[in-house]
Short mmCIF file of C-alpha atoms and ligand atoms in Angstrom, two decimals:
data_model
loop_
_atom_site.label_atom_id
_atom_site.label_comp_id
_atom_site.label_asym_id
_atom_site.label_seq_id
_atom_site.Cartn_x
_atom_site.Cartn_y
_atom_site.Cartn_z
CA MET T 1 11.09 18.20 11.94
CA SER T 2 11.83 15.93 9.02
CA ILE T 3 11.35 12.41 7.76
CA ALA T 4 14.26 10.19 6.76
CA LEU T 5 13.63 7.94 3.76
CA ILE T 6 16.03 4.98 3.61
CA VAL T 7 16.76 3.55 0.15
CA GLY T 8 19.61 1.42 -1.12
CA THR T 9 18.53 -0.73 -4.04
CA ARG T 10 17.06 -0.38 -7.50
CA PRO T 11 13.47 -1.38 -6.61
CA GLN T 12 13.46 0.83 -3.51
CA ILE T 13 14.43 3.88 -5.53
CA ILE T 14 11.69 3.16 -8.07
CA LYS T 15 8.93 2.66 -5.49
CA SER T 16 10.02 5.71 -3.47
CA THR T 17 10.15 8.34 -6.22
CA PRO T 18 6.38 9.04 -6.29
CA VAL T 19 6.45 9.46 -2.50
CA ILE T 20 9.43 11.84 -2.74
CA LYS T 21 7.64 13.93 -5.36
CA GLU T 22 4.41 13.99 -3.38
CA ALA T 23 6.34 15.02 -0.25
CA LEU T 24 7.81 17.96 -2.19
CA LYS T 25 4.30 18.89 -3.37
CA GLN T 26 2.81 18.74 0.13
CA ARG T 27 5.90 20.48 1.60
CA LEU T 28 6.77 17.56 3.83
CA PRO T 29 10.46 17.86 4.77
CA LEU T 30 12.10 14.62 3.70
CA GLN T 31 15.78 13.60 3.63
CA ILE T 32 16.80 10.76 1.32
CA VAL T 33 19.39 8.46 2.85
CA HIS T 34 21.05 6.09 0.34
CA THR T 35 22.71 3.13 2.04
CA GLY T 36 24.90 2.39 -0.99
CA GLN T 37 23.74 -1.27 -1.15
CA HIS T 38 23.47 -0.74 -4.89
CA TYR T 39 26.24 1.46 -6.24
CA ASP T 40 26.52 0.72 -10.00
CA LYS T 41 25.03 3.54 -12.07
CA ALA T 42 22.78 0.99 -13.81
CA LEU T 43 21.29 -0.12 -10.49
CA SER T 44 21.03 3.26 -8.76
CA GLN T 45 21.87 6.65 -10.29
CA ILE T 46 19.98 6.01 -13.54
CA PHE T 47 16.67 5.79 -11.67
CA PHE T 48 17.19 9.10 -9.85
CA GLU T 49 17.91 10.70 -13.23
CA GLU T 50 15.09 9.05 -15.21
CA LEU T 51 12.47 9.64 -12.55
CA SER T 52 13.75 13.16 -11.75
CA ALA T 53 14.19 12.46 -8.04
CA PRO T 54 16.40 14.78 -5.96
CA GLU T 55 19.89 13.56 -5.05
CA PRO T 56 20.17 11.78 -1.69
CA PHE T 57 21.05 13.93 1.33
CA VAL T 58 23.71 11.40 2.25
CA ASN T 59 25.15 8.14 0.84
CA LEU T 60 26.43 5.65 3.41
CA ASP T 61 28.45 3.78 0.74
CA VAL T 62 28.06 0.38 2.37
CA GLY T 63 28.62 -1.61 -0.84
CA SER T 64 28.34 -5.39 -1.27
CA GLY T 65 28.93 -8.12 1.28
CA SER T 66 27.19 -10.96 3.09
CA HIS T 67 23.68 -10.28 4.37
CA VAL T 68 24.98 -10.10 7.94
CA PHE T 69 27.73 -7.65 6.99
CA GLN T 70 25.40 -5.53 4.88
CA THR T 71 22.66 -5.32 7.51
CA ALA T 72 25.02 -4.69 10.43
CA GLU T 73 27.18 -2.18 8.57
CA ILE T 74 24.17 -0.18 7.37
CA MET T 75 22.88 -0.09 10.97
CA LEU T 76 26.22 1.18 12.26
CA ARG T 77 26.52 3.86 9.60
CA LEU T 78 22.88 4.87 9.99
CA GLU T 79 23.27 5.31 13.73
CA LYS T 80 25.59 8.25 13.16
CA TYR T 81 23.17 9.88 10.73
CA LEU T 82 20.12 9.31 12.95
CA VAL T 83 21.77 10.58 16.12
CA THR T 84 22.87 13.75 14.31
CA GLU T 85 19.76 14.48 12.28
CA LYS T 86 17.12 13.22 14.76
CA PRO T 87 14.29 12.67 12.23
CA SER T 88 10.70 12.73 13.47
CA LEU T 89 10.07 9.44 11.67
CA VAL T 90 11.96 6.96 9.45
CA LEU T 91 10.32 5.69 6.27
CA VAL T 92 11.48 2.35 4.84
CA PRO T 93 10.20 0.96 1.53
CA GLY T 94 10.15 -2.75 0.63
CA ASP T 95 12.00 -5.73 2.02
CA THR T 96 15.70 -5.40 1.26
CA ASN T 97 18.59 -5.51 3.71
CA SER T 98 18.66 -1.71 3.54
CA ALA T 99 15.02 -1.56 4.65
CA LEU T 100 15.57 -4.00 7.52
CA ALA T 101 18.71 -2.22 8.72
CA GLY T 102 16.88 1.10 8.49
CA ALA T 103 13.97 -0.16 10.58
CA LEU T 104 16.10 -1.90 13.22
CA ALA T 105 18.56 0.96 13.70
CA SER T 106 15.65 3.39 14.04
CA VAL T 107 13.60 1.47 16.62
CA LYS T 108 16.71 0.74 18.65
CA LEU T 109 17.40 4.47 18.82
CA GLY T 110 13.77 5.28 19.59
CA PHE T 111 12.73 6.71 16.20
CA PRO T 112 9.31 5.59 14.92
CA VAL T 113 9.25 3.61 11.65
CA ALA T 114 6.76 3.67 8.78
CA HIS T 115 6.85 0.81 6.26
CA ILE T 116 5.88 1.14 2.60
CA GLU T 117 4.72 -2.14 0.93
CA SER T 118 3.80 -3.65 4.25
CA GLY T 119 2.13 -7.04 4.71
CA ALA T 120 3.42 -8.83 1.59
CA ARG T 121 3.98 -12.49 2.48
CA CYS T 122 5.13 -15.56 0.54
CA TYR T 123 5.48 -17.87 3.57
CA ASP T 124 8.98 -18.96 2.61
CA MET T 125 11.39 -18.12 5.39
CA GLU T 126 14.33 -19.23 3.22
CA MET T 127 13.87 -16.03 1.25
CA ALA T 128 15.86 -13.20 2.79
CA GLU T 129 13.16 -10.71 1.84
CA GLU T 130 10.42 -12.65 3.66
CA VAL T 131 12.45 -12.53 6.88
CA ASN T 132 13.17 -8.84 6.34
CA ARG T 133 9.58 -7.76 5.73
CA ARG T 134 8.19 -9.72 8.68
CA LEU T 135 10.71 -8.15 11.04
CA ILE T 136 10.10 -4.67 9.63
CA ASP T 137 6.32 -5.00 9.94
CA HIS T 138 6.54 -6.05 13.56
CA CYS T 139 8.64 -3.07 14.61
CA SER T 140 6.83 -0.42 12.55
CA LYS T 141 4.47 2.16 13.99
CA ILE T 142 2.80 2.86 10.65
CA LEU T 143 2.18 0.15 8.05
CA PHE T 144 1.21 1.09 4.50
CA ALA T 145 -0.37 -1.97 2.87
CA PRO T 146 -0.53 -2.02 -0.95
CA THR T 147 -3.41 -4.54 -1.26
CA LYS T 148 -6.31 -5.97 0.73
CA HIS T 149 -4.43 -9.29 1.03
CA CYS T 150 -1.48 -7.49 2.58
CA LYS T 151 -3.72 -5.69 5.05
CA GLU T 152 -5.37 -9.00 6.01
CA ASN T 153 -1.95 -10.59 6.55
CA LEU T 154 -0.99 -7.80 8.93
CA LEU T 155 -4.23 -7.96 10.87
CA SER T 156 -4.03 -11.74 11.21
CA GLU T 157 -0.47 -11.40 12.54
CA LYS T 158 -1.75 -8.83 15.05
CA VAL T 159 0.92 -6.24 14.30
CA LEU T 160 1.04 -3.47 16.90
CA GLY T 161 1.32 -0.52 14.50
CA GLU T 162 -1.47 1.27 12.66
CA VAL T 163 -2.35 -0.34 9.30
CA TYR T 164 -3.39 1.83 6.32
CA LEU T 165 -4.56 0.32 3.03
CA VAL T 166 -3.15 2.85 0.54
CA GLY T 167 -2.40 1.03 -2.73
CA ASP T 168 0.97 0.35 -4.32
CA THR T 169 3.45 3.18 -4.95
CA MET T 170 4.96 1.07 -7.77
CA PHE T 171 1.65 1.43 -9.57
CA ASP T 172 1.78 5.21 -9.03
CA VAL T 173 5.16 5.44 -10.73
CA PHE T 174 4.15 2.93 -13.42
CA LEU T 175 1.15 5.11 -14.37
CA SER T 176 3.00 8.40 -14.31
CA SER T 177 5.83 7.01 -16.48
CA GLN T 178 3.65 5.78 -19.34
CA GLN T 179 4.17 8.83 -21.57
CA GLU T 180 7.94 8.59 -21.25
CA ALA T 181 7.79 4.84 -21.95
CA GLU T 182 5.84 5.54 -25.17
CA LYS T 183 8.78 7.64 -26.40
CA SER T 184 11.38 4.95 -25.71
CA LYS T 185 13.22 3.61 -28.77
CA VAL T 186 14.34 0.40 -27.09
CA ILE T 187 12.13 -1.88 -29.21
CA ASP T 188 13.65 -0.53 -32.45
CA GLU T 189 17.15 -0.46 -31.02
CA LEU T 190 16.92 -4.14 -30.13
CA ASN T 191 15.25 -4.86 -33.46
CA LEU T 192 12.17 -6.42 -31.86
CA LYS T 193 8.63 -6.88 -33.13
CA ASN T 194 5.56 -6.20 -31.01
CA GLN T 195 4.39 -9.28 -29.04
CA ASP T 196 7.03 -11.43 -30.67
CA PHE T 197 9.47 -11.70 -27.78
CA ALA T 198 9.70 -12.48 -24.07
CA VAL T 199 11.51 -10.70 -21.21
CA LEU T 200 13.59 -12.62 -18.68
CA THR T 201 15.14 -11.40 -15.42
CA THR T 202 16.74 -13.51 -12.71
CA HIS T 203 18.95 -12.37 -9.85
CA ARG T 204 17.91 -14.28 -6.73
CA ALA T 205 20.72 -16.08 -4.96
CA GLU T 206 18.67 -19.30 -4.74
CA ASN T 207 18.37 -19.35 -8.55
CA VAL T 208 21.62 -17.92 -9.84
CA ASP T 209 24.16 -19.15 -7.31
CA ASP T 210 23.65 -22.79 -8.35
CA PRO T 211 25.02 -23.29 -11.91
CA LEU T 212 23.01 -26.50 -12.46
CA LYS T 213 19.73 -24.75 -11.57
CA LEU T 214 20.65 -21.79 -13.72
CA ARG T 215 21.49 -23.99 -16.74
CA ALA T 216 18.24 -26.00 -16.31
CA MET T 217 16.24 -22.78 -16.15
CA PHE T 218 17.83 -21.46 -19.35
CA ASP T 219 17.25 -24.82 -21.09
CA ALA T 220 13.54 -24.67 -20.23
CA ILE T 221 13.18 -21.04 -21.30
CA GLU T 222 15.00 -21.75 -24.58
CA ASN T 223 11.94 -23.90 -25.43
CA ALA T 224 9.81 -20.76 -25.69
CA ASP T 225 9.55 -20.39 -29.42
CA MET T 226 10.61 -16.73 -29.47
CA THR T 227 13.43 -14.30 -28.74
CA VAL T 228 13.92 -13.81 -25.00
CA ILE T 229 15.47 -10.45 -23.96
CA PHE T 230 17.51 -10.91 -20.80
CA PRO T 231 18.79 -7.77 -19.01
CA VAL T 232 21.43 -9.30 -16.73
CA HIS T 233 21.76 -8.16 -13.07
CA PRO T 234 25.44 -7.75 -12.03
CA ARG T 235 25.11 -10.62 -9.55
CA THR T 236 23.87 -12.92 -12.36
CA GLN T 237 26.59 -11.61 -14.68
CA ASN T 238 29.21 -12.66 -12.11
CA ARG T 239 27.67 -16.13 -11.72
CA LEU T 240 27.47 -16.67 -15.48
CA ARG T 241 31.14 -15.77 -15.78
CA GLU T 242 32.18 -17.98 -12.87
CA SER T 243 30.20 -21.01 -14.04
CA GLY T 244 31.20 -20.64 -17.71
CA ILE T 245 27.56 -20.66 -18.89
CA VAL T 246 27.40 -19.15 -22.39
CA LEU T 247 24.10 -18.32 -24.06
CA GLY T 248 25.83 -18.12 -27.46
CA ASP T 249 23.44 -19.02 -30.28
CA SER T 250 20.34 -19.61 -28.14
CA ASN T 251 17.17 -17.54 -28.44
CA ILE T 252 18.00 -15.93 -25.06
CA ARG T 253 19.65 -12.54 -25.74
CA PRO T 254 21.55 -11.20 -22.71
CA ILE T 255 21.84 -7.41 -22.54
CA ASN T 256 23.21 -5.01 -19.92
CA PRO T 257 20.84 -3.87 -17.14
CA ILE T 258 18.39 -1.30 -18.48
CA GLY T 259 16.63 1.73 -17.02
CA TYR T 260 13.08 1.84 -15.70
CA ILE T 261 11.57 3.55 -18.75
CA GLU T 262 13.19 1.11 -21.17
CA MET T 263 11.93 -1.79 -19.05
CA LEU T 264 8.38 -0.43 -19.15
CA SER T 265 8.59 -0.17 -22.92
CA LEU T 266 9.96 -3.71 -23.25
CA LEU T 267 7.19 -5.06 -21.00
CA LYS T 268 4.44 -3.27 -22.88
CA HIS T 269 5.50 -4.82 -26.18
CA SER T 270 6.40 -8.29 -24.88
CA LYS T 271 4.31 -11.45 -25.07
CA ILE T 272 5.40 -13.14 -21.86
CA VAL T 273 7.62 -12.37 -18.86
CA PHE T 274 9.88 -14.80 -16.99
CA THR T 275 11.11 -13.40 -13.69
CA ASP T 276 12.12 -14.08 -10.11
CA SER T 277 11.72 -10.40 -9.17
CA GLY T 278 8.86 -9.27 -6.93
CA GLY T 279 8.36 -5.91 -8.64
CA LEU T 280 8.48 -7.21 -12.19
CA GLN T 281 5.57 -9.61 -11.51
CA LYS T 282 3.44 -6.54 -10.81
CA GLU T 283 4.83 -4.46 -13.67
CA ALA T 284 4.09 -7.34 -16.09
CA PHE T 285 0.53 -7.42 -14.74
CA TRP T 286 0.00 -3.68 -15.18
CA SER T 287 1.39 -4.06 -18.71
CA LYS T 288 -1.21 -6.82 -19.23
CA VAL T 289 1.43 -9.46 -19.94
CA PRO T 290 1.27 -13.00 -18.48
CA CYS T 291 4.15 -13.80 -16.12
CA LEU T 292 5.96 -17.00 -15.20
CA THR T 293 7.35 -16.54 -11.70
CA LEU T 294 10.66 -18.37 -11.37
CA ARG T 295 10.25 -18.93 -7.63
CA GLU T 296 8.68 -21.59 -5.44
CA LYS T 297 6.34 -19.07 -3.84
CA THR T 298 5.21 -15.53 -4.47
CA GLU T 299 4.07 -12.70 -2.23
CA TRP T 300 1.72 -11.52 -4.98
CA ASN T 301 -0.82 -14.34 -4.83
CA GLU T 302 -3.48 -11.92 -6.04
CA LEU T 303 -2.00 -12.38 -9.51
CA VAL T 304 -1.92 -16.17 -9.30
CA GLU T 305 -5.59 -16.19 -8.24
CA MET T 306 -6.46 -13.99 -11.23
CA GLY T 307 -4.82 -16.56 -13.51
CA VAL T 308 -2.25 -14.17 -15.01
CA SER T 309 0.82 -15.26 -13.06
CA PHE T 310 2.15 -18.82 -12.92
CA VAL T 311 4.49 -19.97 -10.17
CA THR T 312 6.89 -22.42 -11.82
CA GLY T 313 10.05 -22.17 -9.74
CA VAL T 314 12.98 -23.25 -11.90
CA ASP T 315 11.38 -26.63 -12.63
CA SER T 316 11.91 -27.27 -16.37
CA THR T 317 8.67 -29.21 -16.85
CA LYS T 318 6.59 -26.54 -15.11
CA ILE T 319 8.25 -23.76 -17.13
CA VAL T 320 7.73 -25.58 -20.44
CA ASN T 321 4.09 -26.48 -19.61
CA ALA T 322 3.21 -22.98 -18.36
CA THR T 323 4.78 -21.43 -21.48
CA LYS T 324 2.68 -23.74 -23.67
CA TYR T 325 -0.44 -22.92 -21.65
CA VAL T 326 0.13 -19.19 -22.08
CA ASN T 327 0.72 -19.54 -25.81
CA ASN T 328 -2.35 -21.75 -26.33
CA ASN T 329 -4.71 -19.60 -24.25
CA TYR T 330 -3.39 -16.16 -25.06
CA SER T 331 -6.62 -14.39 -25.99
CA ASP T 332 -8.46 -15.79 -22.96
CA LEU T 333 -5.55 -14.76 -20.72
CA LYS T 334 -5.69 -11.21 -22.05
CA THR T 335 -9.26 -10.88 -20.67
CA ARG T 336 -8.07 -11.58 -17.12
CA PHE T 337 -6.43 -8.20 -16.51
CA ALA T 338 -9.67 -6.29 -15.94
CA SER T 339 -9.34 -5.50 -12.23
CA ASN T 340 -6.33 -4.14 -10.32
CA PRO T 341 -5.79 -5.13 -6.68
CA PHE T 342 -2.96 -2.58 -6.32
CA GLY T 343 -5.05 0.58 -6.00
CA ASP T 344 -5.71 3.63 -8.14
CA GLY T 345 -2.30 5.24 -8.59
CA LYS T 346 -2.75 7.55 -5.58
CA ALA T 347 -0.93 5.51 -2.92
CA SER T 348 1.81 8.13 -2.53
CA GLU T 349 -0.74 10.89 -1.98
CA ARG T 350 -2.34 8.87 0.85
CA ILE T 351 1.02 7.97 2.37
CA VAL T 352 2.21 11.57 2.50
CA LYS T 353 -1.13 12.72 3.95
CA VAL T 354 -0.74 10.22 6.83
CA LEU T 355 2.88 11.28 7.35
CA VAL T 356 1.97 14.97 7.44
CA GLU T 357 -0.77 14.28 10.00
CA THR T 358 1.62 12.13 12.05
CA ILE T 359 4.50 14.56 12.36
CA GLY T 360 2.13 17.53 12.58
C1 LIG Q 1 18.82 -6.92 -3.61
C2 LIG Q 1 17.65 -7.24 -2.68
C3 LIG Q 1 16.50 -7.84 -3.50
C4 LIG Q 1 16.13 -6.96 -4.69
C5 LIG Q 1 17.41 -6.70 -5.50
C6 LIG Q 1 17.12 -5.82 -6.69
C7 LIG Q 1 18.24 -7.92 -0.38
C8 LIG Q 1 18.28 -9.06 0.56
N1 LIG Q 1 17.99 -8.23 -1.69
O1 LIG Q 1 19.30 -8.15 -4.14
O2 LIG Q 1 15.35 -7.96 -2.67
O3 LIG Q 1 15.18 -7.63 -5.48
O4 LIG Q 1 18.38 -6.07 -4.64
O5 LIG Q 1 18.24 -5.78 -7.50
O6 LIG Q 1 18.42 -6.78 0.01
N2 LIG Q 1 26.25 -5.84 -7.29
C9 LIG Q 1 26.92 -5.08 -8.20
N3 LIG Q 1 26.64 -3.74 -8.25
C10 LIG Q 1 25.73 -3.16 -7.42
C11 LIG Q 1 25.08 -3.94 -6.47
C12 LIG Q 1 25.33 -5.29 -6.43
O7 LIG Q 1 27.73 -5.55 -8.96
O8 LIG Q 1 25.51 -1.94 -7.54
C13 LIG Q 1 26.52 -7.29 -7.25
C14 LIG Q 1 27.53 -7.66 -6.20
O9 LIG Q 1 28.27 -8.73 -6.67
C15 LIG Q 1 26.68 -8.11 -5.04
C16 LIG Q 1 25.51 -8.76 -5.76
O10 LIG Q 1 25.31 -7.97 -6.93
O11 LIG Q 1 27.33 -8.96 -4.18
C17 LIG Q 1 24.24 -8.81 -4.98
O12 LIG Q 1 23.86 -7.51 -4.56
P1 LIG Q 1 22.96 -7.31 -3.26
O13 LIG Q 1 22.55 -5.90 -3.08
O14 LIG Q 1 23.64 -7.94 -2.11
O15 LIG Q 1 21.68 -8.19 -3.56
P2 LIG Q 1 20.72 -8.22 -4.85
O16 LIG Q 1 20.85 -9.57 -5.45
O17 LIG Q 1 20.93 -7.05 -5.75
#
């Protein structure tokens, strides 16, 4: 009797590590299956090392490709694993192609699915992740919602599985990594001063695959009157190279992708975050840093309602205005981080307890 945990991408590894550790603690047999969607050390291995997670039981080595290829190929490769190992339950975190393929392959073979980070919705079906998470939620037997909003979304969609409000495992790992983040030297290494710089990440196809959009976004962010540290995702690196965009003497400083601990340290010392990532919006919030969300819609509306996250898309005027607003209202903004809709840092404990009770 064991549980298969399907991971494949950077954010999935991060949000799964506290669950893996809790499973070890509660002696829940768990096999990690890495799909190989992310294969660069900087997007995969580094997080296992930094967060001291055990090596995956198996790596399916699927690699990059179109969404259809990736999803179908992961399903095919997973079938072999599932048929051989016959897990009691399959656990899928998040909304990536690896998570969708994991959920679909499992239900088609008759294995029950449990979904971590269930119920997040941005109501934009052009986003691959929105399609993925809706499909996963509707074929899962157990749904672990990170916030009240997420639970309400699931109930209003009348999902058939059992919904548990547990909190966010990303907050668990954020909290437990604080001491390590304190020791990080990244601020000195990059020669930065506290609260005197911004952090930028962008990797979504809809933003980076269009060179005109990408250039307009950089132009708007260059208006922020401060250094902007920009760890560049490999996909974005490829697009920058292909489109000939050079950030040369601008205030945007591209750097190679960084580890989780370094990112936490950067966030903690930054003044403002620009991102199109789902996870970074939350990590900025927990670091008490205002965030400009470079997307048309967000699944973390809790943060918009609290007035700490601003949805600007890649519209130059909105980015410039929101940046000005943040700068002009900084001390007021800093008072808006008092409550936390993402739980108490014990989501993983609750998840593993439910899993133990389920598989007996
Ligand atoms: C995926 C997830 C996204 C998540 C992101 C985190 C889906 C639909 N998207 O997007 O939700 O926020 O991971 O990073 O699953 N590449 C490398 N090395 C790697 C992996 C990718 O160079 O190890 C490059 C390849 O050119 C690849 C491109 O990045 O084609 C995109 O990778 P992919 O996994 O398809 O999507 P992400 O943009 O990373």
